PDB file of N, CA and C in Angstrom:
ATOM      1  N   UNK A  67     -16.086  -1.932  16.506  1.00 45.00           N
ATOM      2  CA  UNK A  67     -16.847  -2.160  15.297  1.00 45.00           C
ATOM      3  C   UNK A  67     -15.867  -2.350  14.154  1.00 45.00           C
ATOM      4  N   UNK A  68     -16.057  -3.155  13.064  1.00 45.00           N
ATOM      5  CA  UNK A  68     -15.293  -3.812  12.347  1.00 45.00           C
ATOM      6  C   UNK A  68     -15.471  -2.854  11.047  1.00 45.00           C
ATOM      7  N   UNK A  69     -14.576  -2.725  10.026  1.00 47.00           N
ATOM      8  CA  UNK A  69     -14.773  -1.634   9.026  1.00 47.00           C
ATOM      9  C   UNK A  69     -15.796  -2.089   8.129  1.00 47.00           C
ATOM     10  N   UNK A  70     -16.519  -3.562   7.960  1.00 48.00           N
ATOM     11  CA  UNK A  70     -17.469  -3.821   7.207  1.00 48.00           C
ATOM     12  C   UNK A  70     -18.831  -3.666   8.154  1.00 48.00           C
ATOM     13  N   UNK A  71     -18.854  -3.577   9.555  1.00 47.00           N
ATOM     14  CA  UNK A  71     -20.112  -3.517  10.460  1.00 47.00           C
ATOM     15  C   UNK A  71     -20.337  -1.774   9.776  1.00 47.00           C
ATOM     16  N   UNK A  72     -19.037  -0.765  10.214  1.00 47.00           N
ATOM     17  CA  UNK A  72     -19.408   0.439   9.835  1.00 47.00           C
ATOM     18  C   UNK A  72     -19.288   0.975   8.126  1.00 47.00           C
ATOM     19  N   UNK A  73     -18.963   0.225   7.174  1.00 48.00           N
ATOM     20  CA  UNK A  73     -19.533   0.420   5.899  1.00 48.00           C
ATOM     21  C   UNK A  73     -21.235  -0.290   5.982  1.00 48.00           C
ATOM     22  N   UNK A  74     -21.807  -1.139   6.848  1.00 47.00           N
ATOM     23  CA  UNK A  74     -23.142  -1.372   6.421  1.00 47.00           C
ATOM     24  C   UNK A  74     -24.001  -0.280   7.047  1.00 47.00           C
ATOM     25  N   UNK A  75     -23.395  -0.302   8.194  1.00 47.00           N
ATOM     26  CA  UNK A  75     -24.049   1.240   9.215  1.00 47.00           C
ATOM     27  C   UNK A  75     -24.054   2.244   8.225  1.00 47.00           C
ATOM     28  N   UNK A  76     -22.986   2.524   7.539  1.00 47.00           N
ATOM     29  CA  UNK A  76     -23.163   3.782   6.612  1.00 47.00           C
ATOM     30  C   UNK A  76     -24.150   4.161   5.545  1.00 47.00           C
ATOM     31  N   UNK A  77     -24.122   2.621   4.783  1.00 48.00           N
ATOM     32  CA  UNK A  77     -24.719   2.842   3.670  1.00 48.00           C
ATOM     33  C   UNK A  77     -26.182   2.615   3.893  1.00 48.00           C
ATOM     34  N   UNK A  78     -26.672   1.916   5.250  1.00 46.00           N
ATOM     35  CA  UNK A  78     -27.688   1.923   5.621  1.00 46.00           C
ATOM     36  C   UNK A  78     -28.709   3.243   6.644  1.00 46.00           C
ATOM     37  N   UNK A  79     -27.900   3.730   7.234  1.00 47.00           N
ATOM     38  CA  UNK A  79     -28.453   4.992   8.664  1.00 47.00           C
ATOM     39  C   UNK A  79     -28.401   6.394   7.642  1.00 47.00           C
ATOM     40  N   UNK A  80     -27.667   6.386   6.851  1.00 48.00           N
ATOM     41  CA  UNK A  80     -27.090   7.727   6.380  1.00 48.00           C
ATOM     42  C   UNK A  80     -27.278   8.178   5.297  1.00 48.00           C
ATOM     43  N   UNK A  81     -27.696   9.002   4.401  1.00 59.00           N
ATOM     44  CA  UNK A  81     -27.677   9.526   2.915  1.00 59.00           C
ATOM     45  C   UNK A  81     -26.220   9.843   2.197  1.00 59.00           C
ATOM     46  N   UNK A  82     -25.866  10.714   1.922  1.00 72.00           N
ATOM     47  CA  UNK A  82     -24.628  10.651   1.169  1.00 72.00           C
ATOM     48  C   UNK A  82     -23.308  10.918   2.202  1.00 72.00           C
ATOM     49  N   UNK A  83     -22.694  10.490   2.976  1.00 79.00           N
ATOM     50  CA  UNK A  83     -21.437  10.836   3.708  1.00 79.00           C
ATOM     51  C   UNK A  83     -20.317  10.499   3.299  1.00 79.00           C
ATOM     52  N   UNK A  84     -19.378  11.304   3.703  1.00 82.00           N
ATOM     53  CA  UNK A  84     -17.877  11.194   3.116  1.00 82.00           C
ATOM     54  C   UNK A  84     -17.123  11.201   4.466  1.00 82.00           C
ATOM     55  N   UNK A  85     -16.060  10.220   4.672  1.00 84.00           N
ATOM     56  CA  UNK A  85     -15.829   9.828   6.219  1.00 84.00           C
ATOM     57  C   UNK A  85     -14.522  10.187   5.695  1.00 84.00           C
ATOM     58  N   UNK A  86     -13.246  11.299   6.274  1.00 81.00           N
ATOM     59  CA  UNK A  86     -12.270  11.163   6.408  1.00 81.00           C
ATOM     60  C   UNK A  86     -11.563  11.073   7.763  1.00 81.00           C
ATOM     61  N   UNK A  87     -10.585  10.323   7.470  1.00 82.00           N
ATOM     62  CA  UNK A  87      -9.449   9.830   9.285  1.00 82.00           C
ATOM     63  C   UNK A  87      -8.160  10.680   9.065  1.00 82.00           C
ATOM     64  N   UNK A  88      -8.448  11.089   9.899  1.00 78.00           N
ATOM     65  CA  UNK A  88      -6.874  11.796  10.525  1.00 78.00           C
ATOM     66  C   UNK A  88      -6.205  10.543  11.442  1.00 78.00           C
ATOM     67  N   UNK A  89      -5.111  10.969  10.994  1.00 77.00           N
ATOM     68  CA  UNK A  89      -4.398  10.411  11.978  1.00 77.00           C
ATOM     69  C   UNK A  89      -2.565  10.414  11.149  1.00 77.00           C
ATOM     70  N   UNK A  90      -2.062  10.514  12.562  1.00 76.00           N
ATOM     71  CA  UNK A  90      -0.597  10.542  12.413  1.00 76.00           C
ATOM     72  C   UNK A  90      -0.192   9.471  12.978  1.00 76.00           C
ATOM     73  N   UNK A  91       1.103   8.380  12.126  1.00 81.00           N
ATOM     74  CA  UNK A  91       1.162   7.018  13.399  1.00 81.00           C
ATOM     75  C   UNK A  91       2.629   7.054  13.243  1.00 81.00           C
ATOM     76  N   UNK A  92       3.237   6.986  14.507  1.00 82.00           N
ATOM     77  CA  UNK A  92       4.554   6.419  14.513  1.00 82.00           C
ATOM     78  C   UNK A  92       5.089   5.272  13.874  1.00 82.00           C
ATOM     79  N   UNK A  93       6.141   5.026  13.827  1.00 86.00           N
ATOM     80  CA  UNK A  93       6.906   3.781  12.749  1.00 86.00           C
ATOM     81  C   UNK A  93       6.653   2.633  14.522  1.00 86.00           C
ATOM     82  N   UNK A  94       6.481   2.905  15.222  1.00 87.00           N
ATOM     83  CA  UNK A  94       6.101   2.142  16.116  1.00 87.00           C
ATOM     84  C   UNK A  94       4.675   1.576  16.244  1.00 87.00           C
ATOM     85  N   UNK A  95       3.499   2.107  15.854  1.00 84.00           N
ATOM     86  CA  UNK A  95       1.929   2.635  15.914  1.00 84.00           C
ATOM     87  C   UNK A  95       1.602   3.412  17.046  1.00 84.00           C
ATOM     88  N   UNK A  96       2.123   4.625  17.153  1.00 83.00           N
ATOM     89  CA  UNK A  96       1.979   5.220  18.572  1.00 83.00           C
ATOM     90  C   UNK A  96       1.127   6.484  17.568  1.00 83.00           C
ATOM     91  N   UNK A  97       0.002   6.527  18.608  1.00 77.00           N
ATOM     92  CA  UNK A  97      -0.714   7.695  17.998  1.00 77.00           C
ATOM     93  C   UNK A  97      -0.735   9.268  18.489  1.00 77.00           C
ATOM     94  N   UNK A  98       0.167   8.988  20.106  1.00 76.00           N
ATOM     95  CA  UNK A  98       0.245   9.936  20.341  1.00 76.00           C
ATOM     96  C   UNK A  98       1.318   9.881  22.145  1.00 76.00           C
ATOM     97  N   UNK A  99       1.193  10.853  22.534  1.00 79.00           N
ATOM     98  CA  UNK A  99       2.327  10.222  24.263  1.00 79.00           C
ATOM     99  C   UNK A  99       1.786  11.840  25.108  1.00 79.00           C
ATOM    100  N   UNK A 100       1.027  11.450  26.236  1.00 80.00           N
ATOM    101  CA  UNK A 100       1.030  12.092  27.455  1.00 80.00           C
ATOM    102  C   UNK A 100       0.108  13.212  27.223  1.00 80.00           C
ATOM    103  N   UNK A 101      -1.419  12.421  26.458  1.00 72.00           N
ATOM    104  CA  UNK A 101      -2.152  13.351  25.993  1.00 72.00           C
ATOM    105  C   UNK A 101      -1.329  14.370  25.059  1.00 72.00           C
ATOM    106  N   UNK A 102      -0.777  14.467  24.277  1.00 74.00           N
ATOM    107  CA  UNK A 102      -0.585  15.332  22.913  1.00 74.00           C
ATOM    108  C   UNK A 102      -0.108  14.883  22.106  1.00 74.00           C
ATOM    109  N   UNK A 103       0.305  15.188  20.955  1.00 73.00           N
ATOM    110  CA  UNK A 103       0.645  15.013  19.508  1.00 73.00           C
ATOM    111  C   UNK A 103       2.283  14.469  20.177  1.00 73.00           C
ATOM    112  N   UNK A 104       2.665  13.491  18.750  1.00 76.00           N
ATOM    113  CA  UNK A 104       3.798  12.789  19.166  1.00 76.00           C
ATOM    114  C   UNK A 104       5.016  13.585  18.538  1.00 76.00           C
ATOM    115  N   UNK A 105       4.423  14.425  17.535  1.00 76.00           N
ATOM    116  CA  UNK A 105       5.687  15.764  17.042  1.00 76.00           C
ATOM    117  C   UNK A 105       4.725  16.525  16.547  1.00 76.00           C
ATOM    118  N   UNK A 106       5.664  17.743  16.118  1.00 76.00           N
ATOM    119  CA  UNK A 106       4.901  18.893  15.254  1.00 76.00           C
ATOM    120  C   UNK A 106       5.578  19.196  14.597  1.00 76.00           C
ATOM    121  N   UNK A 107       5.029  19.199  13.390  1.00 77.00           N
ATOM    122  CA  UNK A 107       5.264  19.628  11.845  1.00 77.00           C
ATOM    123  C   UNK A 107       4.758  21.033  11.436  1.00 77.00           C
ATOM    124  N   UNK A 108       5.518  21.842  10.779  1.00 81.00           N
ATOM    125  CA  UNK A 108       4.890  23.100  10.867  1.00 81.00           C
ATOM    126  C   UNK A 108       3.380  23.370   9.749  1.00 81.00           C
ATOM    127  N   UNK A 109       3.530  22.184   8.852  1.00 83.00           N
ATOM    128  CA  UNK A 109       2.284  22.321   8.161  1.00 83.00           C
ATOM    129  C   UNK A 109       1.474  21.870   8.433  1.00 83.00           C
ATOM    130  N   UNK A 110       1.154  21.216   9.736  1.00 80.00           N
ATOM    131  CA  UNK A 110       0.225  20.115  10.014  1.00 80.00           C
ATOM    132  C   UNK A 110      -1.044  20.494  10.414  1.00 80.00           C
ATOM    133  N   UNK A 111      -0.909  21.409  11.207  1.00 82.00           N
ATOM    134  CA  UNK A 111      -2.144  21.672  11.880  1.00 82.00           C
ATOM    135  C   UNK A 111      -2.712  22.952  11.080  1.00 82.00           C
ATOM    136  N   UNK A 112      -2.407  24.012  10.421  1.00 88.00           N
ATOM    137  CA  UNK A 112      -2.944  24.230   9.345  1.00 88.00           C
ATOM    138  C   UNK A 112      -3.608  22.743   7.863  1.00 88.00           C
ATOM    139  N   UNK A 113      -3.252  21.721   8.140  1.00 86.00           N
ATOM    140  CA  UNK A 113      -3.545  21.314   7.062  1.00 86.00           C
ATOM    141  C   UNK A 113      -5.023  20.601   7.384  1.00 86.00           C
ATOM    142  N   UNK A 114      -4.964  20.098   8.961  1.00 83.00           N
ATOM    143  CA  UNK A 114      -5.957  19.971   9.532  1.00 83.00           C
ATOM    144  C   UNK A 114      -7.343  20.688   9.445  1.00 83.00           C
ATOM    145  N   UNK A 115      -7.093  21.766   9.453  1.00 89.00           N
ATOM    146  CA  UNK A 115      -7.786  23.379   9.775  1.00 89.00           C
ATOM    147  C   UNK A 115      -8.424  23.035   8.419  1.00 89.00           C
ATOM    148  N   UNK A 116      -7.674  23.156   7.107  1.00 89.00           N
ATOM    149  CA  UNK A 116      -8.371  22.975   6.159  1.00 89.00           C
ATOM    150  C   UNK A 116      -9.080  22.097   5.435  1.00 89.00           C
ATOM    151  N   UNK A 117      -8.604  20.971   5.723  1.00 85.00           N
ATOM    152  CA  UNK A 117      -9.867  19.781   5.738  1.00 85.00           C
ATOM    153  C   UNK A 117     -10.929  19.619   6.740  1.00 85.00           C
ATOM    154  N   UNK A 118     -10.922  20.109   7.812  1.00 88.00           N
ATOM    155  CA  UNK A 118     -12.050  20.361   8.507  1.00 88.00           C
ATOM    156  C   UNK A 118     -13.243  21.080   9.145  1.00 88.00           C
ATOM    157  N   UNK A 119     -12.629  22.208   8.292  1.00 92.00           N
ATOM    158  CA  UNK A 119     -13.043  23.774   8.562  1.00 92.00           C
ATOM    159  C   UNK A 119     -14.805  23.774   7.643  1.00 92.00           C
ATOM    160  N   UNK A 120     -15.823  24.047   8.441  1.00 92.00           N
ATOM    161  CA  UNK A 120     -17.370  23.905   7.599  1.00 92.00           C
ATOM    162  C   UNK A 120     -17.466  22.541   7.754  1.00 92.00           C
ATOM    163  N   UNK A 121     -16.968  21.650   8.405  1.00 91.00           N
ATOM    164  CA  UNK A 121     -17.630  19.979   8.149  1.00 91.00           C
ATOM    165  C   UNK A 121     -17.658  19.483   9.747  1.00 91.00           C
ATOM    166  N   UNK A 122     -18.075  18.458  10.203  1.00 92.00           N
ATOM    167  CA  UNK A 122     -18.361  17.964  11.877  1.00 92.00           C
ATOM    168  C   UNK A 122     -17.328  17.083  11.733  1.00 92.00           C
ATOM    169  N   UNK A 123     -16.696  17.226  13.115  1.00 93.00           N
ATOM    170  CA  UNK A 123     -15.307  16.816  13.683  1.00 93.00           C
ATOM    171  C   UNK A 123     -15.929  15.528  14.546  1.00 93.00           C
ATOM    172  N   UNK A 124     -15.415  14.398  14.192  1.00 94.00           N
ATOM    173  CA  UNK A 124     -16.018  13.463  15.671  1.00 94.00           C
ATOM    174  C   UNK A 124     -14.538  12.903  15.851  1.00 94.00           C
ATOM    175  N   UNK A 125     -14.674  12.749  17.304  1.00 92.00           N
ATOM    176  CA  UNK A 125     -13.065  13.143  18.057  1.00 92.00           C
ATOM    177  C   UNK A 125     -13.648  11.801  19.133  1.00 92.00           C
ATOM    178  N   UNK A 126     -12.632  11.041  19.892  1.00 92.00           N
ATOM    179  CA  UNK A 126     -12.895  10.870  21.207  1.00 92.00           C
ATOM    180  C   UNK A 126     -12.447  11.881  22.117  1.00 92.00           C
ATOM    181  N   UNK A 127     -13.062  11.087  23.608  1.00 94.00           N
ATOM    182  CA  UNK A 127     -13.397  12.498  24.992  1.00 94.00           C
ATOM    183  C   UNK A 127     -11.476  12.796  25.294  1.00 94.00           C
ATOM    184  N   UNK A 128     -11.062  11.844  24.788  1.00 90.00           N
ATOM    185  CA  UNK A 128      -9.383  11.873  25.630  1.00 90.00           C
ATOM    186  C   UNK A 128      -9.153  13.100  23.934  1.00 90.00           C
ATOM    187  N   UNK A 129      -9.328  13.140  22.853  1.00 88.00           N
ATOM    188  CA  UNK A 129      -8.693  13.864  21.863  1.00 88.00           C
ATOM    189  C   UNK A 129      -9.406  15.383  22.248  1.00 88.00           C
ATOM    190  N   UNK A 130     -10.458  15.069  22.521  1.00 93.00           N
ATOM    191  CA  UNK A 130     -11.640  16.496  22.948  1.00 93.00           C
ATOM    192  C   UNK A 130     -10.668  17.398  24.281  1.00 93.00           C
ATOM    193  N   UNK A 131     -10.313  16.761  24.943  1.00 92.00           N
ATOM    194  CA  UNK A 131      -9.682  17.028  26.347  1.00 92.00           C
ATOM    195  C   UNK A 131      -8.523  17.594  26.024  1.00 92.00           C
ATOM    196  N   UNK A 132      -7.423  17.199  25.352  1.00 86.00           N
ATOM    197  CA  UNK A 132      -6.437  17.743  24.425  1.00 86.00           C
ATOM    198  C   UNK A 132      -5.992  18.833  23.935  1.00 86.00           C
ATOM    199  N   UNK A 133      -7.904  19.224  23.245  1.00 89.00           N
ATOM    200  CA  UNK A 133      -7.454  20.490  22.562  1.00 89.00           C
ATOM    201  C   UNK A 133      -8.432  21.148  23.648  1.00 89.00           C
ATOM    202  N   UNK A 134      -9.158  21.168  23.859  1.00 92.00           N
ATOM    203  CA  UNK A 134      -9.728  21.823  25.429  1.00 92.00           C
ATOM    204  C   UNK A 134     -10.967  22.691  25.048  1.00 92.00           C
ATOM    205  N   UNK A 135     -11.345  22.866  23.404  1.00 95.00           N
ATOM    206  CA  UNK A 135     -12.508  23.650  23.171  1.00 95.00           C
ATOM    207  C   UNK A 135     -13.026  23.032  21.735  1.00 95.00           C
ATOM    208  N   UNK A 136     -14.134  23.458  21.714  1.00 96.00           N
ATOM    209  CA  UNK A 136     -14.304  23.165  20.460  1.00 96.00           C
ATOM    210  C   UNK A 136     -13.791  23.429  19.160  1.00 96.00           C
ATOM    211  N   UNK A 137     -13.366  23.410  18.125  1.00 94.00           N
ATOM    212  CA  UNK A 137     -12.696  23.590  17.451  1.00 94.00           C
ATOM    213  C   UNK A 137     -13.879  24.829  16.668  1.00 94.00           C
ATOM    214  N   UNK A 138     -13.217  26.034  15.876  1.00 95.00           N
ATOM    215  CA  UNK A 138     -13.946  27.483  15.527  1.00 95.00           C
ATOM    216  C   UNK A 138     -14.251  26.753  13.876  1.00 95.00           C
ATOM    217  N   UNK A 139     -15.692  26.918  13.738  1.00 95.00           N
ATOM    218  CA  UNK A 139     -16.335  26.879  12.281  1.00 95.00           C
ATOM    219  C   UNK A 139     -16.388  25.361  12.029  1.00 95.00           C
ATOM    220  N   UNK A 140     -15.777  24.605  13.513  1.00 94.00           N
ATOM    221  CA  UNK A 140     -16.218  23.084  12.814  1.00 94.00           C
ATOM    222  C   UNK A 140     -18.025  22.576  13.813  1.00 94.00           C
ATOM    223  N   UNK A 141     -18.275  21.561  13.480  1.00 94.00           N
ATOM    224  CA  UNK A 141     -19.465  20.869  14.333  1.00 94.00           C
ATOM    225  C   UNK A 141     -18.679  19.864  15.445  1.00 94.00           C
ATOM    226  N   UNK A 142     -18.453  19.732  16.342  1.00 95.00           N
ATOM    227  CA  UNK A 142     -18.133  19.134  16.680  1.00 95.00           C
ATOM    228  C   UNK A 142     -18.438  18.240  17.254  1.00 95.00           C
ATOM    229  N   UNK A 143     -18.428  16.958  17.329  1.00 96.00           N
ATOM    230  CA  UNK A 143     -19.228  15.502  18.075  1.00 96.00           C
ATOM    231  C   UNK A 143     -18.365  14.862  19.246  1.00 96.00           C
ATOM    232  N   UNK A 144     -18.308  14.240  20.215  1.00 97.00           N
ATOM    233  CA  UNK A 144     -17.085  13.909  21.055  1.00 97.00           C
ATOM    234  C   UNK A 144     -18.078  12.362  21.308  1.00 97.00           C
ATOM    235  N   UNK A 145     -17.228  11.365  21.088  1.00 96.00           N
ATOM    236  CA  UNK A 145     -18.113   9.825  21.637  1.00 96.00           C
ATOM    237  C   UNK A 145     -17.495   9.763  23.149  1.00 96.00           C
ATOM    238  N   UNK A 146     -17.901   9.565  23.634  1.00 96.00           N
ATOM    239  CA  UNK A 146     -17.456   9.249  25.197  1.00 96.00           C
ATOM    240  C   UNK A 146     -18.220   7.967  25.332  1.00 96.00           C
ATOM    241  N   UNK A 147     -17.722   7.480  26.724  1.00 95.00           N
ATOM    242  CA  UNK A 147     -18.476   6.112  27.324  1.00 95.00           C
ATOM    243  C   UNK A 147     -19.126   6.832  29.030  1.00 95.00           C
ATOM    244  N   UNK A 148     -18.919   7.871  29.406  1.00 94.00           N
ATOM    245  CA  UNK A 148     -19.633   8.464  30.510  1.00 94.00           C
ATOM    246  C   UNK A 148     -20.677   8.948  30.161  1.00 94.00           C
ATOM    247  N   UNK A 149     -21.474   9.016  30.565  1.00 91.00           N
ATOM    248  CA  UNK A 149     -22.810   8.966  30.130  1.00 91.00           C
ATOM    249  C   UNK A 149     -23.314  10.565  30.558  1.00 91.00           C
ATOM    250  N   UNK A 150     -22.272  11.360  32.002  1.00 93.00           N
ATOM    251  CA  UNK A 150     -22.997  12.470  31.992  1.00 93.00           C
ATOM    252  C   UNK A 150     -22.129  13.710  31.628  1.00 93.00           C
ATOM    253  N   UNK A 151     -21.263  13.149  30.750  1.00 95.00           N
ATOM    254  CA  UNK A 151     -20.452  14.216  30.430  1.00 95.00           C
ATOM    255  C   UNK A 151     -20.867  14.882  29.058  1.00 95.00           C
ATOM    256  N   UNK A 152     -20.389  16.405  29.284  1.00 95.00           N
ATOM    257  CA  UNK A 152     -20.940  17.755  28.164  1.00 95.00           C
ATOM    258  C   UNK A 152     -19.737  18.714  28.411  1.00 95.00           C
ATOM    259  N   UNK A 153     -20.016  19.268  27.484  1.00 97.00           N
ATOM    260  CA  UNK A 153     -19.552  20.572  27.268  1.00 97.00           C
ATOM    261  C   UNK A 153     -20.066  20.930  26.393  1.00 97.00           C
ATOM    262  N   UNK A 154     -20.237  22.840  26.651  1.00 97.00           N
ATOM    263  CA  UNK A 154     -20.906  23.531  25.699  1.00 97.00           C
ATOM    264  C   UNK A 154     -20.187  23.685  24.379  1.00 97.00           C
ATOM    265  N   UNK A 155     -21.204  23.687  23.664  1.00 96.00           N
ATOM    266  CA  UNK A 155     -20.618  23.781  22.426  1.00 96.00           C
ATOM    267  C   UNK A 155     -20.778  22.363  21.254  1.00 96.00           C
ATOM    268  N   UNK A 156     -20.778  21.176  22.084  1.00 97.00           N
ATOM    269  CA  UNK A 156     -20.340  19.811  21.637  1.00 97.00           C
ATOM    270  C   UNK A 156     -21.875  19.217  21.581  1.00 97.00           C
ATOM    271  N   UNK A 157     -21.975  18.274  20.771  1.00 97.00           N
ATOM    272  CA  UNK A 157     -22.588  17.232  20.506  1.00 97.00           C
ATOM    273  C   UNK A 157     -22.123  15.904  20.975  1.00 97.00           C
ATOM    274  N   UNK A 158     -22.848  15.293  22.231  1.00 97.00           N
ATOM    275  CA  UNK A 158     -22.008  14.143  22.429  1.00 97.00           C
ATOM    276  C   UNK A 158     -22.676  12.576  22.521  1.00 97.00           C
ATOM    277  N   UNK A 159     -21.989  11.498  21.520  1.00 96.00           N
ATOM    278  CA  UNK A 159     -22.479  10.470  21.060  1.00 96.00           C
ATOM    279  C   UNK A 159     -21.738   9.496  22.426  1.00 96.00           C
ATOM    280  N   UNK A 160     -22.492   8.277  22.148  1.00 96.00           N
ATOM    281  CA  UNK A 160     -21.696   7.167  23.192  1.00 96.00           C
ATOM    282  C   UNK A 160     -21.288   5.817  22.286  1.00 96.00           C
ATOM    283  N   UNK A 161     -21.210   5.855  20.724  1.00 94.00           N
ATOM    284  CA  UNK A 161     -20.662   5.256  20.317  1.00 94.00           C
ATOM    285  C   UNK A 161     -20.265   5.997  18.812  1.00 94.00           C
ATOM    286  N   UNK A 162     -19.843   5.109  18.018  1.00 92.00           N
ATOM    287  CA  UNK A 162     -19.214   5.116  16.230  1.00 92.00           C
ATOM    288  C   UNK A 162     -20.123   5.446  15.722  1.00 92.00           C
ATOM    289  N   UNK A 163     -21.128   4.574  15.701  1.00 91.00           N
ATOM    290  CA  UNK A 163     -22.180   4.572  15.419  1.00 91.00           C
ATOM    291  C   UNK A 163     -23.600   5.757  15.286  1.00 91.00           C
ATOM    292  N   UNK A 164     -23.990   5.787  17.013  1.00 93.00           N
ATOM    293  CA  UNK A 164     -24.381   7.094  17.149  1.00 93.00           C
ATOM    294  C   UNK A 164     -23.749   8.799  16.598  1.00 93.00           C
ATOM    295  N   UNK A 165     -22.376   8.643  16.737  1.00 94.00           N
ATOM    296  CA  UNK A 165     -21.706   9.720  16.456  1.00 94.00           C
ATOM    297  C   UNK A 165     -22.112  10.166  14.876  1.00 94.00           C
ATOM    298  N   UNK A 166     -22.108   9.008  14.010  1.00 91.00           N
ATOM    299  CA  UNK A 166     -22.054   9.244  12.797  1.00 91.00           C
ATOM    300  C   UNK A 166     -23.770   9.434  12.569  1.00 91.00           C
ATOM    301  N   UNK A 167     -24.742   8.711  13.321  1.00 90.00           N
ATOM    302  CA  UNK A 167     -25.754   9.423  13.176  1.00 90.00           C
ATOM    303  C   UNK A 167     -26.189  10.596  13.560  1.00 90.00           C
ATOM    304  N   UNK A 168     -25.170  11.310  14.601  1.00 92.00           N
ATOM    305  CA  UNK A 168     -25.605  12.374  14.941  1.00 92.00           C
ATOM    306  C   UNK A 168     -25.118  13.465  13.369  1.00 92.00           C
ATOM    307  N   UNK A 169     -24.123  13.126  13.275  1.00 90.00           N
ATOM    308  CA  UNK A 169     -23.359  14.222  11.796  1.00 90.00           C
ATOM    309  C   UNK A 169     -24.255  13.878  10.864  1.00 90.00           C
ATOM    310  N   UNK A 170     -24.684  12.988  10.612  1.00 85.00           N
ATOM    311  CA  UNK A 170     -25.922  12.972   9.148  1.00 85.00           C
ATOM    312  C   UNK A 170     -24.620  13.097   7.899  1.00 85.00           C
ATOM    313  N   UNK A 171     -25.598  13.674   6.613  1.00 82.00           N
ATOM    314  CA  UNK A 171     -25.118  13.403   5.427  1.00 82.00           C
ATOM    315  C   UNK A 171     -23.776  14.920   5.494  1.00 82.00           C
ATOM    316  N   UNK A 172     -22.709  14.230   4.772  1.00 84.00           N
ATOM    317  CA  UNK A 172     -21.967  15.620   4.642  1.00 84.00           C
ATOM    318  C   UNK A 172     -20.601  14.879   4.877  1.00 84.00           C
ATOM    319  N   UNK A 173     -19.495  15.657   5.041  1.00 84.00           N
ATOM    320  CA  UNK A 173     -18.398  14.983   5.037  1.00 84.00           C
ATOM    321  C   UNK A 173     -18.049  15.009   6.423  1.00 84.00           C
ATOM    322  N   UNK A 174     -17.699  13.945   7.354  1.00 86.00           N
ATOM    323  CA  UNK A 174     -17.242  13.978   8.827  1.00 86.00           C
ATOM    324  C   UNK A 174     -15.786  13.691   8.624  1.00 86.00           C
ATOM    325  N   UNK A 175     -15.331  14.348   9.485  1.00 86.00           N
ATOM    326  CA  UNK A 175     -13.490  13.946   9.632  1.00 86.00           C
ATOM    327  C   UNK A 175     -13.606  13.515  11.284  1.00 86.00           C
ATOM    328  N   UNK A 176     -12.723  11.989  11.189  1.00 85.00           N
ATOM    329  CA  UNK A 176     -12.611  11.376  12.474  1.00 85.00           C
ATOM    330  C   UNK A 176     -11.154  11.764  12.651  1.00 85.00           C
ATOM    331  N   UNK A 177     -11.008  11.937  14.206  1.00 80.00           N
ATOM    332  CA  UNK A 177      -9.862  12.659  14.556  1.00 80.00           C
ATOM    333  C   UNK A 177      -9.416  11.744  15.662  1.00 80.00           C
TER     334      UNK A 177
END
């Protein structure tokens, strides 16, 4: 989905949302190597914690798998393309789209 398909999705499905992206990218565009983070910074994942802490996390199933639980005090959403996969705890969408309708109005952080 193209960033103007999901600004019309937004301003159309949704009441007031605030969409923030995480993401860390290599000087290469590498987002990450062998399922985990491509370094660690000692402020990082505290900084995470605090922009996402009280708001719904929508993650893909490979980032969900990663950290292995739901993340404590967030909502969490996971988009997958398998159709019978769950875990407790999670909310799980099968697209961008759906995901963001499942979080409703409020601030979502994509991870």
């Amino acid at each position: 989905m193209t960033g103007g398909a999901v600004d019309r999705y937004l301003s159309s499905a949704v009441g007031r949302l605030v969409v923030v992206v995480l993401a860390a990218v290599g000087r290469n565009g590498a987002i990450g190597r062998d399922g985990g983070l491509i370094w660690h910074l000692p402020g990082d994942l505290p900084r995470v914690k605090q922009l996402t802490t009280g708001h719904t996390l929508v993650m893909g199933r490979k980032t969900f798998d990663s950290i292995g639980r739901p993340l404590p005090d967030r909502r969490s959403v996971v988009v997958t393309r398998s159709p019978g996969w769950s875990h407790p705890g999670v909310e799980v969408a099968h697209s961008l789209p759906d995901a963001l309708g499942i979080a409703g109005a409020g601030t979502v952080s994509l991870s």
